[in-house]
PDB file of C-alpha atoms in Angstrom:
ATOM      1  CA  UNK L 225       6.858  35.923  73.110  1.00 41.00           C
ATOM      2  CA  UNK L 226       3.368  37.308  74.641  1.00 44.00           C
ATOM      3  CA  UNK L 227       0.180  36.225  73.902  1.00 46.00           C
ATOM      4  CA  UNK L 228      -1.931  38.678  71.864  1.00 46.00           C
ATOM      5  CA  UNK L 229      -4.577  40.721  73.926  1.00 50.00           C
ATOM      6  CA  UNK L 230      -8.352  40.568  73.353  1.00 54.00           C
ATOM      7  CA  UNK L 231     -10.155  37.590  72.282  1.00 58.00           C
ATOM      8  CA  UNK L 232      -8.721  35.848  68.905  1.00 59.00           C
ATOM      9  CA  UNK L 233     -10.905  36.005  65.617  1.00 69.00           C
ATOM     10  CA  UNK L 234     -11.499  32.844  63.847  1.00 81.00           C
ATOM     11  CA  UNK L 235     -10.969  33.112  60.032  1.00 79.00           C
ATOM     12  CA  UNK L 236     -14.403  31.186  58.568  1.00 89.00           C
ATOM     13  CA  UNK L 237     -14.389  33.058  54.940  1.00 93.00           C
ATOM     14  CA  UNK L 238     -12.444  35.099  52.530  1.00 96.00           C
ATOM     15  CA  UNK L 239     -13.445  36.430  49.210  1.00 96.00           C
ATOM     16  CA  UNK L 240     -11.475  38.621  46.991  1.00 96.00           C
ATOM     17  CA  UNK L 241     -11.968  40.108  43.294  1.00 96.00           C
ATOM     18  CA  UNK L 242     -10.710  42.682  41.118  1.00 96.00           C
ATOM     19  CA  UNK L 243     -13.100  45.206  39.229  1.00 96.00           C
ATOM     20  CA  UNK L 244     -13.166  48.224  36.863  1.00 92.00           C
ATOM     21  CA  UNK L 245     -12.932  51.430  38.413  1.00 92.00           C
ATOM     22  CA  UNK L 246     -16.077  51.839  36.618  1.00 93.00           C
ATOM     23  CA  UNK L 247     -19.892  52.678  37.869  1.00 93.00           C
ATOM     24  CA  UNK L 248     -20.622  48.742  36.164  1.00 96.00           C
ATOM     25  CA  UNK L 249     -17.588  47.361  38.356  1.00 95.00           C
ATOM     26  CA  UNK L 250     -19.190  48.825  41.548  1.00 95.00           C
ATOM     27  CA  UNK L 251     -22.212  47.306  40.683  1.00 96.00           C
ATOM     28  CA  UNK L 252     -20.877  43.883  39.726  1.00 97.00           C
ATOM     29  CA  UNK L 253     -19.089  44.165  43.509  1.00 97.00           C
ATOM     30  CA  UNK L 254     -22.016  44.774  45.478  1.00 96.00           C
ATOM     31  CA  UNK L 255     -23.946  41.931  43.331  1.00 97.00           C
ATOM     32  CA  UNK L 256     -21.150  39.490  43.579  1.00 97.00           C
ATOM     33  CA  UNK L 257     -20.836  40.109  46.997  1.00 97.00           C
ATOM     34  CA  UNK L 258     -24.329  39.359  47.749  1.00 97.00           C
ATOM     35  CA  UNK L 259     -23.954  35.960  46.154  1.00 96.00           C
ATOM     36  CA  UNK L 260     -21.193  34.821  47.717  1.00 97.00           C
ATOM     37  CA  UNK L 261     -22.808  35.753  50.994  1.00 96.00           C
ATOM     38  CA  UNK L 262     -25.863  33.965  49.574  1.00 96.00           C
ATOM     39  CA  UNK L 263     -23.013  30.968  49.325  1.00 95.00           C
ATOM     40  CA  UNK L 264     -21.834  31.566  52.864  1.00 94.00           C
ATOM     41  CA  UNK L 265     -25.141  31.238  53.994  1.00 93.00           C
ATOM     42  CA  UNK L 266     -26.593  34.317  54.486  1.00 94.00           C
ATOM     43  CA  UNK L 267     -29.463  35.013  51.851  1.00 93.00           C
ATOM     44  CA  UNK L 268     -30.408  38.145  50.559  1.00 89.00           C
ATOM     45  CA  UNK L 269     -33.400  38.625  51.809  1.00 89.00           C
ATOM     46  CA  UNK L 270     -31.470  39.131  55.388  1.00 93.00           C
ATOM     47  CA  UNK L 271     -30.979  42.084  57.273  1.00 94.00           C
ATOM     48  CA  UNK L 272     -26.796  41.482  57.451  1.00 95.00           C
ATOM     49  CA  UNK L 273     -26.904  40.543  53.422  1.00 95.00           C
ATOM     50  CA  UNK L 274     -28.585  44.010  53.125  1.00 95.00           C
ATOM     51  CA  UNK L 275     -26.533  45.561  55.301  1.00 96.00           C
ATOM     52  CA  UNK L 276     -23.130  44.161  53.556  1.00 97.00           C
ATOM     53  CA  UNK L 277     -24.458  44.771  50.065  1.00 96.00           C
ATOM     54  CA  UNK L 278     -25.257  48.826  51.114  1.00 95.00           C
ATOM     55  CA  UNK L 279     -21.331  48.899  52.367  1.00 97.00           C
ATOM     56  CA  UNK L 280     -19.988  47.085  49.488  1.00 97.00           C
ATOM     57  CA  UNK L 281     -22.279  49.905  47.231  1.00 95.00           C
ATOM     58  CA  UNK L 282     -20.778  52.979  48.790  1.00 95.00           C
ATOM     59  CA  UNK L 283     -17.078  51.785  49.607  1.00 95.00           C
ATOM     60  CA  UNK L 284     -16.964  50.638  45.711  1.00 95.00           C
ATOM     61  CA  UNK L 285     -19.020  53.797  44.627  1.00 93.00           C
ATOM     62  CA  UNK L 286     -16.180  55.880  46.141  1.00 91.00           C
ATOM     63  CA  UNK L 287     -13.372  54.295  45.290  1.00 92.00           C
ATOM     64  CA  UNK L 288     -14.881  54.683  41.720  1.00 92.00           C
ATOM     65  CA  UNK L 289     -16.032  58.429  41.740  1.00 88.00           C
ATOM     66  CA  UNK L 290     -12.532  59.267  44.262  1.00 78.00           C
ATOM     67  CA  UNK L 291      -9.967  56.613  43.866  1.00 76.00           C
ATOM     68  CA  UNK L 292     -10.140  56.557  39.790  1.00 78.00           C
ATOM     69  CA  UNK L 293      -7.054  56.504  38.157  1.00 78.00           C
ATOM     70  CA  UNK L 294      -7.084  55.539  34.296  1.00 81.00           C
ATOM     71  CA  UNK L 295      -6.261  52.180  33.840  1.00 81.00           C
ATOM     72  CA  UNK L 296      -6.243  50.605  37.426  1.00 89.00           C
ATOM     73  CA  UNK L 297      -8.414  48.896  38.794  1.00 91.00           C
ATOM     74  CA  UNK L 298     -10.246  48.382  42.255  1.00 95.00           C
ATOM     75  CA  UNK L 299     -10.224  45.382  44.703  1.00 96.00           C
ATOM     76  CA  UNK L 300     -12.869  44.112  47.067  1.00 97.00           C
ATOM     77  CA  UNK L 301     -12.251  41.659  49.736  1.00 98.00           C
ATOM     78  CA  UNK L 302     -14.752  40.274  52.007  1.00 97.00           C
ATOM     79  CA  UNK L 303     -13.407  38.163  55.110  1.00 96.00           C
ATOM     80  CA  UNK L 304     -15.920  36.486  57.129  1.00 95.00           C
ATOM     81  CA  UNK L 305     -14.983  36.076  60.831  1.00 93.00           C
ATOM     82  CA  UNK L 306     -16.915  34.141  63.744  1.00 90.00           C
ATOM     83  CA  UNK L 307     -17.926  37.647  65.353  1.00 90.00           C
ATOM     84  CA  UNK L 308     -18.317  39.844  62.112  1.00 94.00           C
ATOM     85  CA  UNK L 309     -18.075  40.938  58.326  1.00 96.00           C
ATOM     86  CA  UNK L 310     -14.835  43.032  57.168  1.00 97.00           C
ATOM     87  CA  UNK L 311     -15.533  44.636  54.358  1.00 97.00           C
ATOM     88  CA  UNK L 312     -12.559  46.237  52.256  1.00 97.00           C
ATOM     89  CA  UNK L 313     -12.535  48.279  49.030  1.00 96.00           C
ATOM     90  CA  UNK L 314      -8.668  49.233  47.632  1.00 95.00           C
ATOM     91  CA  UNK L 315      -8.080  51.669  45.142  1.00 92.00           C
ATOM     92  CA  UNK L 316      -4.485  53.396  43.725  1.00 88.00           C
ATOM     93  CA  UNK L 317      -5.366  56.931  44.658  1.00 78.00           C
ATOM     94  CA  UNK L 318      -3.503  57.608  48.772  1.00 75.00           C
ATOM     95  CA  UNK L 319      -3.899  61.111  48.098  1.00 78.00           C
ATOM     96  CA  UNK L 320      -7.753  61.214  48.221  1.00 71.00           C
ATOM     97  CA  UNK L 321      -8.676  59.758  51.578  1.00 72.00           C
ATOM     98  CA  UNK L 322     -12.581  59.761  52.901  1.00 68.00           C
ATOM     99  CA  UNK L 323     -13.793  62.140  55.423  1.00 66.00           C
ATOM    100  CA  UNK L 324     -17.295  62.664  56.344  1.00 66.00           C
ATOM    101  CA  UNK L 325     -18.381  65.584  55.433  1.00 65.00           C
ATOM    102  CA  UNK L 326     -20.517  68.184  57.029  1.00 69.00           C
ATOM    103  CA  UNK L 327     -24.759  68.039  56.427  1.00 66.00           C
ATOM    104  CA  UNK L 328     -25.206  70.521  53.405  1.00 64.00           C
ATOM    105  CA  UNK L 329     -29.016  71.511  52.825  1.00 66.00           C
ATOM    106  CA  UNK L 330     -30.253  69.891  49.376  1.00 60.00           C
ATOM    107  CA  UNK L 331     -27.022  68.431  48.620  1.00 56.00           C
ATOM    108  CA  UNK L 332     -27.266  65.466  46.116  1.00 59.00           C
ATOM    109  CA  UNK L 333     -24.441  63.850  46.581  1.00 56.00           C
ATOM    110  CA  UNK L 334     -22.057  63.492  49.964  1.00 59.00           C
ATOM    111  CA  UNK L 335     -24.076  61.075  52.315  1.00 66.00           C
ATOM    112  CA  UNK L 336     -22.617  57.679  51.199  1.00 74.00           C
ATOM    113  CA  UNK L 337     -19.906  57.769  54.150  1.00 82.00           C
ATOM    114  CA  UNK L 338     -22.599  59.024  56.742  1.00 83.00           C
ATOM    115  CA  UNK L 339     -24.290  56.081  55.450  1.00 87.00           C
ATOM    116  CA  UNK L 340     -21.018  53.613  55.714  1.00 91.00           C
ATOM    117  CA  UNK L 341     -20.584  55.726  59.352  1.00 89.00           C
ATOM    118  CA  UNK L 342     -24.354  54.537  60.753  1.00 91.00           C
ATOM    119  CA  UNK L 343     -24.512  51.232  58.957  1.00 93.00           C
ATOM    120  CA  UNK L 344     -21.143  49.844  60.344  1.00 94.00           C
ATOM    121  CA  UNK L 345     -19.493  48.821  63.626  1.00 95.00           C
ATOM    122  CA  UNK L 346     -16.804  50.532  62.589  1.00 94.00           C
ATOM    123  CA  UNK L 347     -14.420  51.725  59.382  1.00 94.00           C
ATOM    124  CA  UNK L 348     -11.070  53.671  58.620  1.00 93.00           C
ATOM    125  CA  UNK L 349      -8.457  53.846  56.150  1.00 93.00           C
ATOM    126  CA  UNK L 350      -5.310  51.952  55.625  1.00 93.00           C
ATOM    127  CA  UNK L 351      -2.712  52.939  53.560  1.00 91.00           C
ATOM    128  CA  UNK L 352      -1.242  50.737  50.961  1.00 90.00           C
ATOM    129  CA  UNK L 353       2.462  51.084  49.314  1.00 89.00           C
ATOM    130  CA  UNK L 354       0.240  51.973  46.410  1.00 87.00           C
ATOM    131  CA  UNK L 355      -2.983  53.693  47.200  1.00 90.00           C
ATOM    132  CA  UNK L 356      -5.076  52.911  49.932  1.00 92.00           C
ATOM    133  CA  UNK L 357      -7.923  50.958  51.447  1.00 94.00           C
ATOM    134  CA  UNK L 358     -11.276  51.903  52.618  1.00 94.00           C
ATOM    135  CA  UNK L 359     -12.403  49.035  55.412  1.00 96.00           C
ATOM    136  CA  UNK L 360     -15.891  48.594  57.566  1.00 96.00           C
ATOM    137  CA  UNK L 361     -16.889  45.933  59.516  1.00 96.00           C
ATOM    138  CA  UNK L 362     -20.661  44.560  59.875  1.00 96.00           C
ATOM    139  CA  UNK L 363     -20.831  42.807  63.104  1.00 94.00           C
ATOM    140  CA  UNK L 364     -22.698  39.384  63.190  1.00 85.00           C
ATOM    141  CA  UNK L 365     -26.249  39.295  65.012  1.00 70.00           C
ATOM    142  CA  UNK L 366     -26.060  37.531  68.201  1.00 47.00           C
ATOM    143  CA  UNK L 367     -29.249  35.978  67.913  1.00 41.00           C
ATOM    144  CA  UNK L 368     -28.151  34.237  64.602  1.00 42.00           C
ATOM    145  CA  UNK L 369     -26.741  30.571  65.582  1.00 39.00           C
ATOM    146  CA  UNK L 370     -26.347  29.608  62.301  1.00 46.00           C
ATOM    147  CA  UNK L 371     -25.342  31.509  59.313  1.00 49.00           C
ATOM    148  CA  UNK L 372     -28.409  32.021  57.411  1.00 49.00           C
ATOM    149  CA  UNK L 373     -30.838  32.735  59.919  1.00 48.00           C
ATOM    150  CA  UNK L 374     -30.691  36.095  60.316  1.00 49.00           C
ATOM    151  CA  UNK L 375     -34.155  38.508  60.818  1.00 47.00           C
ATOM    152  CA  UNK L 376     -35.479  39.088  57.254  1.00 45.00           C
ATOM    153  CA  UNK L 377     -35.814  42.283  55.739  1.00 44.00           C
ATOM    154  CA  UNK L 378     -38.722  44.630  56.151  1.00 40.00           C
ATOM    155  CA  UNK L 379     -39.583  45.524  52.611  1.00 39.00           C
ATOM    156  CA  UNK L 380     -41.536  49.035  52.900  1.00 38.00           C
ATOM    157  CA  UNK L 381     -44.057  49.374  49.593  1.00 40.00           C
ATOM    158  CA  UNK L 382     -44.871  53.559  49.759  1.00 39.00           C
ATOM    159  CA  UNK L 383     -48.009  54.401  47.923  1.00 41.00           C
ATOM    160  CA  UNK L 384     -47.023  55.420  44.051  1.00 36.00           C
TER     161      UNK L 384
END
């Protein structure tokens, strides 16, 4: 037997719900997942919660407006390890897998895996003997030696 390679990941959290393929059940996933990160120790108001909760929006988001079929739902699992965040959104539709797609001038919709492409470490697709799932992972801040104290958000008021 051989050892594996790289540097083993410590399992510290694991979190995993069904939901609706529904535009309400990908907004209950991104809000429940913000409170159990809240739980875990990292509040809101923190640059990783806001980072998580904008992956958990647009991996749910899709697998709502792509991975839709009538009657199933979607899952979302959230696995804290020491070094990072894997976020994973499965829905019953293998046949529609995410690509980024090319800029398009004025387009309204099409940016939300350009988003999940800049915001995360990294993400891919896994199949699944039925459907598929969407994964990124958020790595943890260095700085941060204790869940929780992360650098807090930058809230930006424009002038309306």
């Amino acid at each position: 037997m051989t050892a594996p390679s790289g540097r083993a990941r410590t399992l510290v959290r694991v979190f995993t719900q069904r939901f609706t393929s529904t535009c309400r059940g990908a907004r209950l996933a991104r809000q429940l997942a913000l409170v159990e990160l809240h739980d875990w120790g990292f509040p809101e108001s923190t640059a990783f919660s806001a980072d998580a909760g904008l992956l958990v929006a647009e991996l749910a988001a899709n697998a709502v407006r792509h991975g839709r079929v009538p009657g199933r739902d979607f899952e979302l699992k959230l696995t804290l390890l020491e070094e990072l965040l894997r976020i994973e959104v499965s829905d019953a539709r293998r046949d529609r897998r995410p690509a980024v797609q090319p800029h398009a001038y004025q387009a309204e919709s099409g940016y939300g895996l350009r988003i999940v492409d800049a915001v995360a470490a990294d993400w891919g697709v896994t199949d699944r003997i039925v459907g598929k799932t969407v994964w990124a992972e958020l790595t943890r801040r260095r700085q941060a030696a204790t869940p929780g104290t992360d650098t807090p958000v930058r809230r930006v008021q424009t002038g309306r």
